[in-house]
Coordinates of C-alpha atoms in Angstrom, one line a residue:
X1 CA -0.2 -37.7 36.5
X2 CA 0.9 -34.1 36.2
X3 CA 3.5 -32.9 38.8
X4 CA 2.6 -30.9 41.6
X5 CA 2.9 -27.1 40.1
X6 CA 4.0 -25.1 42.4
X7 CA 7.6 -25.7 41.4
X8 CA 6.3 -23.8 38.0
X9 CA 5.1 -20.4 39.8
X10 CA 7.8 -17.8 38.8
X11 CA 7.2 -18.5 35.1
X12 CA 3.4 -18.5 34.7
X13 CA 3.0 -14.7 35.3
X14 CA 5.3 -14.4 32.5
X15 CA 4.1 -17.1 30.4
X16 CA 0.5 -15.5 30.4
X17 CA 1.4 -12.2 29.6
X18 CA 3.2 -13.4 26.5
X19 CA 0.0 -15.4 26.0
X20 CA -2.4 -12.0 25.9
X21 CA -3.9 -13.2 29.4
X22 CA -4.1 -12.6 33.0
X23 CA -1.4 -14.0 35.5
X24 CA -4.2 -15.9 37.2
X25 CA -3.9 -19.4 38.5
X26 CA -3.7 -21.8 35.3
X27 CA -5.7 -25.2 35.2
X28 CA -3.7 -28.0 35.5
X29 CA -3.2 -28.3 31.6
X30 CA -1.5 -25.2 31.1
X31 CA 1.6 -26.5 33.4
X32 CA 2.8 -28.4 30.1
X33 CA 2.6 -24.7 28.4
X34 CA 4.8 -23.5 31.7
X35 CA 7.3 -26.3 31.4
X36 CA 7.7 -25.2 27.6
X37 CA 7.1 -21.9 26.7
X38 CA 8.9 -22.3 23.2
X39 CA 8.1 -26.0 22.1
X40 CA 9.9 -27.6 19.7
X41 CA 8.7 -29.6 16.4
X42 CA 7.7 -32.8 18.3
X43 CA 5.8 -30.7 21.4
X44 CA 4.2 -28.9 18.6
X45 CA 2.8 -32.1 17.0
X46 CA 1.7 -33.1 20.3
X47 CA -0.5 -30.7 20.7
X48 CA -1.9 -30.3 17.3
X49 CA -2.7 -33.8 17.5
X50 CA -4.9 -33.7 20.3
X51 CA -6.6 -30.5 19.1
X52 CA -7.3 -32.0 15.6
X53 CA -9.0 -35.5 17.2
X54 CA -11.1 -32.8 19.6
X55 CA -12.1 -31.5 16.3
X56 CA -16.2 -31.1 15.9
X57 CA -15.6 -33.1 12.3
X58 CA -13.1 -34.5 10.6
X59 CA -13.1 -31.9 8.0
X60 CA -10.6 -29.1 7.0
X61 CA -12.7 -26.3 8.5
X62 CA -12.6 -27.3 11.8
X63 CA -9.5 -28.7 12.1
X64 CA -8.1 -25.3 10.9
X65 CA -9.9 -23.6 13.6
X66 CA -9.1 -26.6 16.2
X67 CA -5.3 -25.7 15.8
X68 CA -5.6 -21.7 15.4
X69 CA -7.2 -22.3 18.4
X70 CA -4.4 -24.3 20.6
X71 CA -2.0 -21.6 18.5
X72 CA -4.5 -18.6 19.6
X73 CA -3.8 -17.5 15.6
X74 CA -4.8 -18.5 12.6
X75 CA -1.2 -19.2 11.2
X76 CA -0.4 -19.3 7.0
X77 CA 1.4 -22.8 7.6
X78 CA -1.9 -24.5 9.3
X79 CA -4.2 -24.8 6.3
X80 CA -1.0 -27.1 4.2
X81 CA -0.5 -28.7 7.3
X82 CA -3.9 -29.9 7.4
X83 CA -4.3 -30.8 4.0
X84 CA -1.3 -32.8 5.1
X85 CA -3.2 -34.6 7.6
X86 CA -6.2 -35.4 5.2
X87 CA -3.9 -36.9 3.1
X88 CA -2.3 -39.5 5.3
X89 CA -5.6 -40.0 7.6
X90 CA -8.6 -39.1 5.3
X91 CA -10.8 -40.4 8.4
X92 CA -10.5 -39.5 12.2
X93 CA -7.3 -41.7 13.7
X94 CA -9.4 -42.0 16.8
X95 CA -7.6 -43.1 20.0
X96 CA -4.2 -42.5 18.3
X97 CA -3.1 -39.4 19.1
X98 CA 0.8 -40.5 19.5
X99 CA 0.5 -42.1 16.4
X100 CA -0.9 -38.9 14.9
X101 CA 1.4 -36.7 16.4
X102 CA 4.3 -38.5 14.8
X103 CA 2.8 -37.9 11.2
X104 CA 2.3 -34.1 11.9
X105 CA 5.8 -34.0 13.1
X106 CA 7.1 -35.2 10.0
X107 CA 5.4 -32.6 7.3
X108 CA 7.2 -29.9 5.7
X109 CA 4.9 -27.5 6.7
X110 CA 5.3 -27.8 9.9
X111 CA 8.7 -28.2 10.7
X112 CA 9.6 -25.6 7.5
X113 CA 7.8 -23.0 10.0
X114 CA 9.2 -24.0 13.2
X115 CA 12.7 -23.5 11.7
X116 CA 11.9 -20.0 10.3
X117 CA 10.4 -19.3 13.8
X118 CA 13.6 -20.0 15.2
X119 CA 16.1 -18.3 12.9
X120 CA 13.6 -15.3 13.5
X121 CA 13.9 -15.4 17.3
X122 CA 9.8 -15.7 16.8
X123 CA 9.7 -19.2 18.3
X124 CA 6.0 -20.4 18.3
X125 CA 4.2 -20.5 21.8
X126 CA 0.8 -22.4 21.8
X127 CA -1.3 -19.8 23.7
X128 CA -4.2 -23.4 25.1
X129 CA -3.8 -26.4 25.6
X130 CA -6.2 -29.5 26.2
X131 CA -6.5 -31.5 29.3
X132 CA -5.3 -34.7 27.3
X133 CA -2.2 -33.3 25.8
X134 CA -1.5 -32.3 29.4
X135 CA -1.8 -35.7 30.2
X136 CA -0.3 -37.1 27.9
X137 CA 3.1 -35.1 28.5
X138 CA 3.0 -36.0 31.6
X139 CA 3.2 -39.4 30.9
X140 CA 6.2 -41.9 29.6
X141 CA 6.3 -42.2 25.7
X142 CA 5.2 -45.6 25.0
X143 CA 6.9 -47.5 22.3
X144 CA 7.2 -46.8 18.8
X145 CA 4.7 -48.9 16.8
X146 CA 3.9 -49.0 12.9
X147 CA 0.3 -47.7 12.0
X148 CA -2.3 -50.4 11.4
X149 CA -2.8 -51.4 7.4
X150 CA -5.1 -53.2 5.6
X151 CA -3.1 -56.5 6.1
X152 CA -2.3 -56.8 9.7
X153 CA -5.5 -54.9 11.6
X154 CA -7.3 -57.6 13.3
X155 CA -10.5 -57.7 15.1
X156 CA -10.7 -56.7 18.6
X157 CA -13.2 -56.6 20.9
X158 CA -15.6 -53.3 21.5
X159 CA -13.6 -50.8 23.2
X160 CA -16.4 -48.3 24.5
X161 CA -15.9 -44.5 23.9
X162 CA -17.8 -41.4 25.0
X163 CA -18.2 -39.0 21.8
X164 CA -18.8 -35.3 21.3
X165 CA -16.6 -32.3 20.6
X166 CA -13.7 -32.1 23.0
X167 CA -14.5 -35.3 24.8
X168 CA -10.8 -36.7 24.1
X169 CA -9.9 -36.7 28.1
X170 CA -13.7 -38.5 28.8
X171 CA -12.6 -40.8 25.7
X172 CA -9.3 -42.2 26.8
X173 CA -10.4 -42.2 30.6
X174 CA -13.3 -44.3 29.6
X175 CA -11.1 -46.5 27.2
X176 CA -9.3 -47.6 31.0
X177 CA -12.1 -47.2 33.4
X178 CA -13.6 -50.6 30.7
X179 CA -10.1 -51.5 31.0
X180 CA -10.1 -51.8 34.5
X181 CA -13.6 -53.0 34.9
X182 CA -12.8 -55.8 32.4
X183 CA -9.7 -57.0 34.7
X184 CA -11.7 -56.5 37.7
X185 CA -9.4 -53.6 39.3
X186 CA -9.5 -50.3 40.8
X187 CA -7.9 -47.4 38.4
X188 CA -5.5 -47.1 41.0
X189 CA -4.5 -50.9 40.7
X190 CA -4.4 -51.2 36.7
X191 CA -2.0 -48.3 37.1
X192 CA 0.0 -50.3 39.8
X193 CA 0.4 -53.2 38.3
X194 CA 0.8 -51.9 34.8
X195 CA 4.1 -50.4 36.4
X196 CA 4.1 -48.0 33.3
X197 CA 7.2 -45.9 34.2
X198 CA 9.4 -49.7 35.4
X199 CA 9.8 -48.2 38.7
X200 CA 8.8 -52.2 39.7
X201 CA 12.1 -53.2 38.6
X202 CA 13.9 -50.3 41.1
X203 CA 12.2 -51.4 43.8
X204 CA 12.5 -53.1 46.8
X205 CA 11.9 -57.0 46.5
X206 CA 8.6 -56.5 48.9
X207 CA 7.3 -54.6 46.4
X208 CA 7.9 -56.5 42.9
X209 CA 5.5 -58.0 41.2
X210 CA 7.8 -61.0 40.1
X211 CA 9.6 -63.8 41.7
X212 CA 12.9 -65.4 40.1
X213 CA 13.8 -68.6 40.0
X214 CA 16.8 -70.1 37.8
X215 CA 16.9 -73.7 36.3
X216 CA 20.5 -75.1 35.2
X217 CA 20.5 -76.9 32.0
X218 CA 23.9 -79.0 31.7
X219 CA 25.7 -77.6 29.2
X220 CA 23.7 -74.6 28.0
X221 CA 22.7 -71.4 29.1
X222 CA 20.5 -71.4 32.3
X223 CA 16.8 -70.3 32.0
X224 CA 15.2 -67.8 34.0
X225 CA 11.1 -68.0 35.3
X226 CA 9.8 -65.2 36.1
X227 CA 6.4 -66.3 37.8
X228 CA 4.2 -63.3 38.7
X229 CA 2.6 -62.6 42.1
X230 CA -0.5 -64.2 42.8
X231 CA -2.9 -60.6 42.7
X232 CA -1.2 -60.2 39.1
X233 CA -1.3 -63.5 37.9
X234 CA -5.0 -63.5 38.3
X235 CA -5.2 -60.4 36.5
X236 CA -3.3 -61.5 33.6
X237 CA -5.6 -64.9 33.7
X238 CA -8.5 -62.1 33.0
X239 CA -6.7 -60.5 30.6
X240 CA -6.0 -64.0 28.8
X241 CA -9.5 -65.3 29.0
X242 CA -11.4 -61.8 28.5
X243 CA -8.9 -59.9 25.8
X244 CA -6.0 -61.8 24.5
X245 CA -9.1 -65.2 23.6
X246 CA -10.8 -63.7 21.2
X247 CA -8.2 -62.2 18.6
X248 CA -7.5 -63.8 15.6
X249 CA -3.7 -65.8 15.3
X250 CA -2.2 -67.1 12.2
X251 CA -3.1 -70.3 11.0
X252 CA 0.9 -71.3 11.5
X253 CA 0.5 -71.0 14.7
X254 CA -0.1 -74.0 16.6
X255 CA 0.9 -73.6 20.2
X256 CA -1.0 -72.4 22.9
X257 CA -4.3 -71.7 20.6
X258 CA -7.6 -73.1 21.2
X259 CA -8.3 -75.7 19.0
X260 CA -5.1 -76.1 17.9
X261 CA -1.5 -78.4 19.4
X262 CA 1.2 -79.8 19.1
X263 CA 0.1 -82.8 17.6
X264 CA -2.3 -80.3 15.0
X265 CA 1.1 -78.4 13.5
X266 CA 2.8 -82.2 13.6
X267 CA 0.3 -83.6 11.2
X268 CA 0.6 -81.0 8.3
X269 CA 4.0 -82.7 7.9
X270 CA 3.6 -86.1 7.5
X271 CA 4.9 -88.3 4.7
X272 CA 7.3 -85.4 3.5
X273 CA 10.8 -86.3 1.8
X274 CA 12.6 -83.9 4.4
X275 CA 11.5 -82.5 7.7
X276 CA 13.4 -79.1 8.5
X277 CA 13.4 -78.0 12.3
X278 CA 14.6 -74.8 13.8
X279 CA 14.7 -73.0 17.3
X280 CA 14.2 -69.7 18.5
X281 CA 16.7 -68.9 21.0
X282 CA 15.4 -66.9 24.3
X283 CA 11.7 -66.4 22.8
X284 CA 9.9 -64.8 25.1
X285 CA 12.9 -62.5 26.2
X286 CA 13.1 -61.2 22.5
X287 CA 9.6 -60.1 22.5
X288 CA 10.0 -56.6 23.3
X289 CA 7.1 -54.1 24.6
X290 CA 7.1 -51.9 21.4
X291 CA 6.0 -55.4 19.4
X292 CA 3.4 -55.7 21.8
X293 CA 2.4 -52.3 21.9
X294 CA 2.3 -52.5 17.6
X295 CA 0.1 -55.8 17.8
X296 CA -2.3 -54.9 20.1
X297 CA -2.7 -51.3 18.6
X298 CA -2.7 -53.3 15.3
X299 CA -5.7 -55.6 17.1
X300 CA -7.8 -52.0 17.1
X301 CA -7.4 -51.0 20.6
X302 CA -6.4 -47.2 21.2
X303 CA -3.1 -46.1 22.1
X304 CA -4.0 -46.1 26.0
X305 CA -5.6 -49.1 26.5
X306 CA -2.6 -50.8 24.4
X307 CA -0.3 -48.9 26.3
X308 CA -1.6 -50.1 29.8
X309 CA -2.0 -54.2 28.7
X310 CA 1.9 -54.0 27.5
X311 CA 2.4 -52.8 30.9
X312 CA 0.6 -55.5 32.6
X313 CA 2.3 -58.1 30.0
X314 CA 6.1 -57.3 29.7
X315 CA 9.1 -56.6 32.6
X316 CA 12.2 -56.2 32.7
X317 CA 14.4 -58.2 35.5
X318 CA 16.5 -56.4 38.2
X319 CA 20.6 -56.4 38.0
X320 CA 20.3 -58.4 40.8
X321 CA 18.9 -61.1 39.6
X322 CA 20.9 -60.5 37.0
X323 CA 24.1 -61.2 38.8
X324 CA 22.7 -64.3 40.3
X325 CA 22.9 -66.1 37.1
X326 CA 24.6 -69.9 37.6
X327 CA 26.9 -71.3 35.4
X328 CA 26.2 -72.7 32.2
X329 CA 26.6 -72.1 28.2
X330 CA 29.5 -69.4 26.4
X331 CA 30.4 -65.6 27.4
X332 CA 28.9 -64.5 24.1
X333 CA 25.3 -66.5 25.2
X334 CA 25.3 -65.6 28.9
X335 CA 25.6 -61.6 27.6
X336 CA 22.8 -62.1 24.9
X337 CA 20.8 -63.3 27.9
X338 CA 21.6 -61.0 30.3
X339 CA 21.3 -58.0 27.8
X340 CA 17.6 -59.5 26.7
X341 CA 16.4 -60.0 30.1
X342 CA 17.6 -56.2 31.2
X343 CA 15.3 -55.0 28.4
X344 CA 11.3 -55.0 29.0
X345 CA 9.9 -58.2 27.8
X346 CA 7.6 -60.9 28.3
X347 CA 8.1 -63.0 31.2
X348 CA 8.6 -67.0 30.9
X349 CA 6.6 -67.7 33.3
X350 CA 3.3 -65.0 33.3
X351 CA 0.3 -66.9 31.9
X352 CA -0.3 -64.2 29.2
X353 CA 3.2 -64.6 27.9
X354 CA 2.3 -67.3 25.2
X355 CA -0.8 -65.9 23.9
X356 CA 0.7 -62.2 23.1
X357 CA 3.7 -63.9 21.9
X358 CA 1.9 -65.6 19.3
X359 CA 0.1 -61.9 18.6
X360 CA 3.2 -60.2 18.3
X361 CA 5.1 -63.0 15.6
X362 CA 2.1 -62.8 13.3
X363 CA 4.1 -61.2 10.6
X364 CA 6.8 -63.5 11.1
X365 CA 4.2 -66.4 10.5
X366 CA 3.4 -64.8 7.3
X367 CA 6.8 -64.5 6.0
X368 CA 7.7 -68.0 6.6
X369 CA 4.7 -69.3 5.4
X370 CA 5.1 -67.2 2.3
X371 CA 8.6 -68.5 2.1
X372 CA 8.0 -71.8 2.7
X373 CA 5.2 -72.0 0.0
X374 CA 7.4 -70.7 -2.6
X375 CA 9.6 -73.1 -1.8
X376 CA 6.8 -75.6 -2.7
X377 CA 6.6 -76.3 1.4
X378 CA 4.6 -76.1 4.6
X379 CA 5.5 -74.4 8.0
X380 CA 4.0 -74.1 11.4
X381 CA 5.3 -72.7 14.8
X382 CA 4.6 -73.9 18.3
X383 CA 5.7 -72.0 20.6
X384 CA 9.4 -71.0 20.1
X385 CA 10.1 -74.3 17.3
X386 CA 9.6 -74.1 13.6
X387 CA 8.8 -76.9 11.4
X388 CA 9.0 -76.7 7.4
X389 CA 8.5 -80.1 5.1
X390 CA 8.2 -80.5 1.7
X391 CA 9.6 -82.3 -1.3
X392 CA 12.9 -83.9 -2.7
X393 CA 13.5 -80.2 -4.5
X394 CA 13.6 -78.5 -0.9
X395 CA 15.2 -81.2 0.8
X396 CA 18.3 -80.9 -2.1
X397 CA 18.7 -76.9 -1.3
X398 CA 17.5 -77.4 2.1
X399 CA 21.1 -75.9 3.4
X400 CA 20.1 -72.4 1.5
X401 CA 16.7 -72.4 2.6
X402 CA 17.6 -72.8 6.0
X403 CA 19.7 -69.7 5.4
X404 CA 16.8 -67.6 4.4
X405 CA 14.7 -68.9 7.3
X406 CA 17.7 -67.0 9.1
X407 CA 17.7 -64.0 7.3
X408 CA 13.6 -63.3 8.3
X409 CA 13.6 -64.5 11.9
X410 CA 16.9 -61.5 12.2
X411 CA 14.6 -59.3 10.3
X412 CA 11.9 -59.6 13.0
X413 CA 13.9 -59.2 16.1
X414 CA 14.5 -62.5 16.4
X415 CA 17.5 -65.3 16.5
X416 CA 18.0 -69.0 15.3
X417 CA 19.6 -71.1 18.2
X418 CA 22.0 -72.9 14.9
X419 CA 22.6 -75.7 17.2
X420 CA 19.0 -76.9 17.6
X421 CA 18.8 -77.4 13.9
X422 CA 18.2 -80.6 12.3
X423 CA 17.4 -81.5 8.3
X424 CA 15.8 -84.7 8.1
X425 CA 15.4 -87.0 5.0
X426 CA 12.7 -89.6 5.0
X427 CA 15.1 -92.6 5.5
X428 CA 15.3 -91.5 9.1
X429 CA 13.2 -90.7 12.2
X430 CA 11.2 -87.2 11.2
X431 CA 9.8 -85.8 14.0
X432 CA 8.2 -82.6 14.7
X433 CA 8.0 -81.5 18.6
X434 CA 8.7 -84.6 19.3
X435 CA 6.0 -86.4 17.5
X436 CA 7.4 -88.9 14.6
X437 CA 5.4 -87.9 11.0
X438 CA 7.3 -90.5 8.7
X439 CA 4.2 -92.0 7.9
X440 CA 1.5 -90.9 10.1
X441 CA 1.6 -89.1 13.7
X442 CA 3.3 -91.6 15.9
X443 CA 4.9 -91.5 19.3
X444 CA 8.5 -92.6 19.3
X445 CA 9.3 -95.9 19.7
X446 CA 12.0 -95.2 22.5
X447 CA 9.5 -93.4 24.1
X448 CA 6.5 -96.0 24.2
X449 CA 9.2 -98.5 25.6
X450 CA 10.6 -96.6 28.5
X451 CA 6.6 -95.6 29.9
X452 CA 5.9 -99.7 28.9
X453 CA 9.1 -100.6 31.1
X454 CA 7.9 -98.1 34.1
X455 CA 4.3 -99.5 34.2
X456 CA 5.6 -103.1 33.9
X457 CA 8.3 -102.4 37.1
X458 CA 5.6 -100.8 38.9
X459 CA 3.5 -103.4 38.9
X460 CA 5.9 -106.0 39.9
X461 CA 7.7 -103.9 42.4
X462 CA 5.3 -101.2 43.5
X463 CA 4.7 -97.8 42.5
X464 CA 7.3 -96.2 45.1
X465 CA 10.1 -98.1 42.9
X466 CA 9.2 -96.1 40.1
X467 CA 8.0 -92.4 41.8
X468 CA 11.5 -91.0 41.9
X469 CA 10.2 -88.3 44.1
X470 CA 7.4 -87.6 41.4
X471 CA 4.3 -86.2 43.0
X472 CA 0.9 -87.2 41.5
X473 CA 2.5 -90.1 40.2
X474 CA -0.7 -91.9 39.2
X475 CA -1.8 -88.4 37.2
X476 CA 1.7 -88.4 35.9
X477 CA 1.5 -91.4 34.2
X478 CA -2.2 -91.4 33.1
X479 CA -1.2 -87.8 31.3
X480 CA 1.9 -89.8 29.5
X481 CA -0.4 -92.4 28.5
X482 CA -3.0 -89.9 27.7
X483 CA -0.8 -88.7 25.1
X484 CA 0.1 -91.5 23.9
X485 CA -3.5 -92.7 22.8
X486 CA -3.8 -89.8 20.9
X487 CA -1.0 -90.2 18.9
X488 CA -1.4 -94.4 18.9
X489 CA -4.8 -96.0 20.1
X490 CA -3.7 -99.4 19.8
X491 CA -0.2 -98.6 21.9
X492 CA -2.4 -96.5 23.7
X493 CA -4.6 -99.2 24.8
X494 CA -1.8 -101.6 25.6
X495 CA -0.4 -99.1 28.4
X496 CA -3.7 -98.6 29.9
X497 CA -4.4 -102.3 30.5
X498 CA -0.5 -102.2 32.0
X499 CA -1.6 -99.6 34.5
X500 CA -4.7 -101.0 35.5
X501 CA -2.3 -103.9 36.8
X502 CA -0.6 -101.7 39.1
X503 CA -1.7 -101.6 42.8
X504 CA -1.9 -98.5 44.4

């Protein structure tokens, strides 16, 4: 929202007269013009940006006249800098006007004339200014992202968009107002709960959106849920069935994706001569809110709408939680955690977490399956683990390939956890997310006789022997079993005659 103007009152009068025009009272857009009545290279880009997309056509013409217009004079530097523009977008970047404005900030032409400008004490003052670009300055800058390509755009769903010449504002306000329709919410919710500028995380408790809660783990580092509200967990539900569902994943991917699980990924690796598995350590808390923004801009929606979801999607936790942090793991682990938690991210914990995660490790899916195929292999991920098999020639440089596996998960942000990884020949137990693939999917033998020794003592001694303050214990062990039979019908069946024995 633009800040109240009457802060900006003794330099309008001035500002218009330099401008040609009357002191009268400006329209809310013309504050950014007030706040900077000399903009620099990137304010400059800003608004050239938004004047070009307002554009009647996408041809040079008009966007010549769109920017002599913002610059109230047709300037010798505009026509390069729009042949510029051609060149790296020869079609209309709709709904990206960030992403434009950073292209027209880098040209020669541009900047080249800015400088002289300067070094003549001539800086350039735009003499209009759009609604939108006033918005948009009066907004936080929303993360960096790379610009879609042929390779990584995906299909997203329709994002609806009212046209004609200098509809930008009515275009981006429509882009949330199906935003917020989709999710169910008030405009004035969305931007609540979106929590855009992180003032959430200054807050008072009353007001977050989050509640913490800390598990130990003996001997590591502890792990922190953060389990959203109930008004915002529904919405991220929403945004999970309604948005997030229907985009495309990698076929590496098997966690968390429809049609797809853990035992799916195990399969692909059966009867291998080595099974290589490797851990990504703090997942979710390395997923940062500029990968988001990149995949879901990437996905095709515009820069607002993308901006808004990876508000509702990511958070960053308070120092207070911070400091409540209980023992467990090394200095060096604790202060990788701390420091990844600090910065935005998505939450363990927020039902919309898994899916976007898979959306935003898409292109390190590719490079490992890529990697793994030249190495005459196979990967898949689920979740935070990665699984690679193949043949006696990877299992003998299986020490350097894991290497490399290293190399591309730093590349993308990412980190190994070294001590969760395990090469394993096929002379012992394989197992992939805790399914054995030696021969076939199997459950582990261990396994099937601890849940055989629990259904025998609870039917000899009653179920209360066996609950260990469990509740749902029936559903507990119908689920185990459950899984079982799907990895071994005939163990499978075996366990369900054992429970039907018990008396409950």
């Amino acid at each position: 929202m633009v800040q109240d103007d009457r802060s900006h009152d003794h330099v309008l009068p001035d500002l218009a007269q330099a401008a040609g025009r009357s002191p009268t009272r400006p329209a809310a857009g013309s504050l950014v013009l007030a706040r900077t009545p000399a903009p620099g290279v990137a304010a400059l880009a800003r608004l050239l940006a938004h004047a070009f997309l307002d554009a009647p056509d996408w041809r040079r013409e008009d966007l010549v006249d769109a920017g002599a217009y913002v610059l109230g004079a047709r300037r010798r530097w505009l026509g390069p800098l729009v042949r510029s523009v051609l060149t790296g977008y020869p079609r209309r970047p709709a709904g990206a006007p960030r992403e434009l404005s950073r292209w027209i900030a880098a040209q020669p032409a541009l900047t080249d004339a800015v400088g002289t400008a300067a070094a003549n004490s001539r800086p350039i003052a735009p003499s209009h200014v759009l609604p939108a670009a006033a918005a948009a300055e009066a907004t936080t800058t929303i993360p960096t992202a790379p610009a879609p390509t042929a390779t990584t755009v995906v299909a997203a769903p329709t994002v609806p968009t009212a046209g004609g010449p200098g509809a930008h504002e009515s275009r981006e306000s429509c882009d949330l107002t199906w935003l917020a329709r989709e999710l169910r919410l008030t405009p004035g919710d969305l931007d609540w709960f979106a929590d855009t500028r992180q003032w959430n995380r200054r807050a008072v408790p009353v007001l977050q959106h989050y509640r913490y809660s800390w598990r130990q783990r003996p001997g590591r580092v502890p792990r922190l849920l953060e389990v959203p509200g109930p008004r915002l967990r529904v919405v991220q539900r929403r945004l999970l069935d309604r948005i997030l569902a229907p985009l495309p994943l990698h076929p590496a991917a098997h966690g968390f994706v429809r049609g797809r699980s853990a035992l799916t990924g195990a399969a692909l690796h059966t009867g291998a001569d080595v099974v290589i598995s490797l851990d990504l350590t703090a997942f979710f808390a390395h997923v940062v809110p500029g990968r988001i923004f990149g995949a879901l801009r990437q996905a095709g929606y515009p820069e607002a709408t993308a901006h808004v979801l990876t508000g509702l999607t990511t958070h960053s936790v308070p120092d207070a939680v911070l400091r409540s942090m209980p023992d467990g793991g090394g200095p060096d682990e604790r202060f990788a955690l701390r420091r990844a938690l600090r910065t935005a991210h998505l939450p363990q914990g927020a039902p919309s977490s898994p899916a976007l995660a898979n959306l935003a490790v898409r292109r390190l899916d590719a490079r490992l399956t890529g990697y793994a195929e030249a190495a005459g292999g196979v990967y898949t991920r689920y979740a935070d683990d990665l699984a690679f098999s193949g043949s006696a020639d990877l299992a003998r440089r299986a020490d350097a390939f894991v290497r490399g596996v290293g190399r591309i998960v730093t590349a993308e942000g990412l980190a190994v956890n070294a001590r969760k990884t395990r090469v394993r020949g096929s002379s012992v137990r394989q197992s992939v997310t805790g399914i054995v693939v030696n021969a076939h999917p199997n459950v582990a033998r261990t396994e099937y006789d601890t849940l055989k020794a629990i259904l025998h003592n609870c039917a000899l001694h009653g179920p209360e022997s066996q609950r260990r303050g469990r509740a749902e214990f029936s559903d507990h062990l119908a689920g185990r079993i459950a899984w079982v039979s799907a990895l071994n019908a005939s163990r499978g069946e075996k366990l369900r005659d054992a429970f039907e024995r018990i008396s409950w």
